[in-house]
GROMACS .gro file of C-alpha atoms in nm:
model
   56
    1UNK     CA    1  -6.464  -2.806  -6.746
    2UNK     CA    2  -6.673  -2.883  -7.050
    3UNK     CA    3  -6.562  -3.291  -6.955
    4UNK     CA    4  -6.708  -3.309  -6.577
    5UNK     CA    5  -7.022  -3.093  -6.667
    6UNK     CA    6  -7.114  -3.375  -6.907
    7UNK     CA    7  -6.984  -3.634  -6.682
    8UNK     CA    8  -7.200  -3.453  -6.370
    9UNK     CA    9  -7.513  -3.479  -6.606
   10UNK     CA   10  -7.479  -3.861  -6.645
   11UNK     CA   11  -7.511  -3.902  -6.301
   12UNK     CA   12  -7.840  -3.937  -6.200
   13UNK     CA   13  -7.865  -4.212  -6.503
   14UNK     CA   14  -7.566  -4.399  -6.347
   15UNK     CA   15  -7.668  -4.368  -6.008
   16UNK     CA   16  -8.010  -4.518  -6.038
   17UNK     CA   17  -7.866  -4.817  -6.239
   18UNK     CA   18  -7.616  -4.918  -5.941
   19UNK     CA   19  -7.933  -4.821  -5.661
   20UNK     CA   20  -8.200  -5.063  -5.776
   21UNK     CA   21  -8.222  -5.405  -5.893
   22UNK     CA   22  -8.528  -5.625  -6.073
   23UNK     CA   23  -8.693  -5.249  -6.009
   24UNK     CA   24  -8.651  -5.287  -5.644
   25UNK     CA   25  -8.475  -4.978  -5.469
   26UNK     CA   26  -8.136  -5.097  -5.304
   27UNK     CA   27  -8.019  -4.937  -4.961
   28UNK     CA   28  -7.803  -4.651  -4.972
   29UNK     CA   29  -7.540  -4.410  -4.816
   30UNK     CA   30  -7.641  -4.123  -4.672
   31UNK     CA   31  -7.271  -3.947  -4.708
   32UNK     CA   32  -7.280  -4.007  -5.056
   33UNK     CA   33  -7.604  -3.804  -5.077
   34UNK     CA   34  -7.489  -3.547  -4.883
   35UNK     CA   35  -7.133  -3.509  -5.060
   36UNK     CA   36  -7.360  -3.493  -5.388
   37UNK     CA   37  -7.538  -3.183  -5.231
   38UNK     CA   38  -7.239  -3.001  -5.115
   39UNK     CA   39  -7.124  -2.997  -5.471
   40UNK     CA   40  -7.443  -2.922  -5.613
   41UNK     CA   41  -7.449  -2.639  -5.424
   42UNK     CA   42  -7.092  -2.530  -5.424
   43UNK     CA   43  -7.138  -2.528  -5.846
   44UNK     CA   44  -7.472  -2.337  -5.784
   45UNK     CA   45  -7.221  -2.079  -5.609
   46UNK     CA   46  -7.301  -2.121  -5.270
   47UNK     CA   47  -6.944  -2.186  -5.123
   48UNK     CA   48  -6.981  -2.155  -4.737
   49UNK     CA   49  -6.915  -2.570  -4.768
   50UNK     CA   50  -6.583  -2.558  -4.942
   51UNK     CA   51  -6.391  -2.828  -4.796
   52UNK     CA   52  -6.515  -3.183  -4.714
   53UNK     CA   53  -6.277  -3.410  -4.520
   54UNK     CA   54  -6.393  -3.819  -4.564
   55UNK     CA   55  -6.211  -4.039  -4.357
   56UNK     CA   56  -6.067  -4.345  -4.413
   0.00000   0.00000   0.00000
């Protein structure tokens, strides 16, 4: 548990690396953003989203 809590932390460091470029903001996907908040929120202990289905 100990391994993704300091994995989840490193994240938001990781994530704005790969989104921008030159400091220029690069598109991105919106599912990503909303998978991110499902989790979030599930680890917060609200679990009314517990299962997320991503297709192909």
């Amino acid at each position: 548990m100990q391994y993704i809590l300091a994995k989840q932390r490193l994240m938001p460091k990781i994530i704005s690396s790969k989104l921008s470029s030159n400091n220029k903001k690069l598109n991105h996907r919106t599912d990503y953003f909303r998978i991110k908040e499902y989790i979030d929120n599930f680890l917060n202990g609200n679990n009314q989203n517990r299962f997320i289905v991503m297709h192909g």
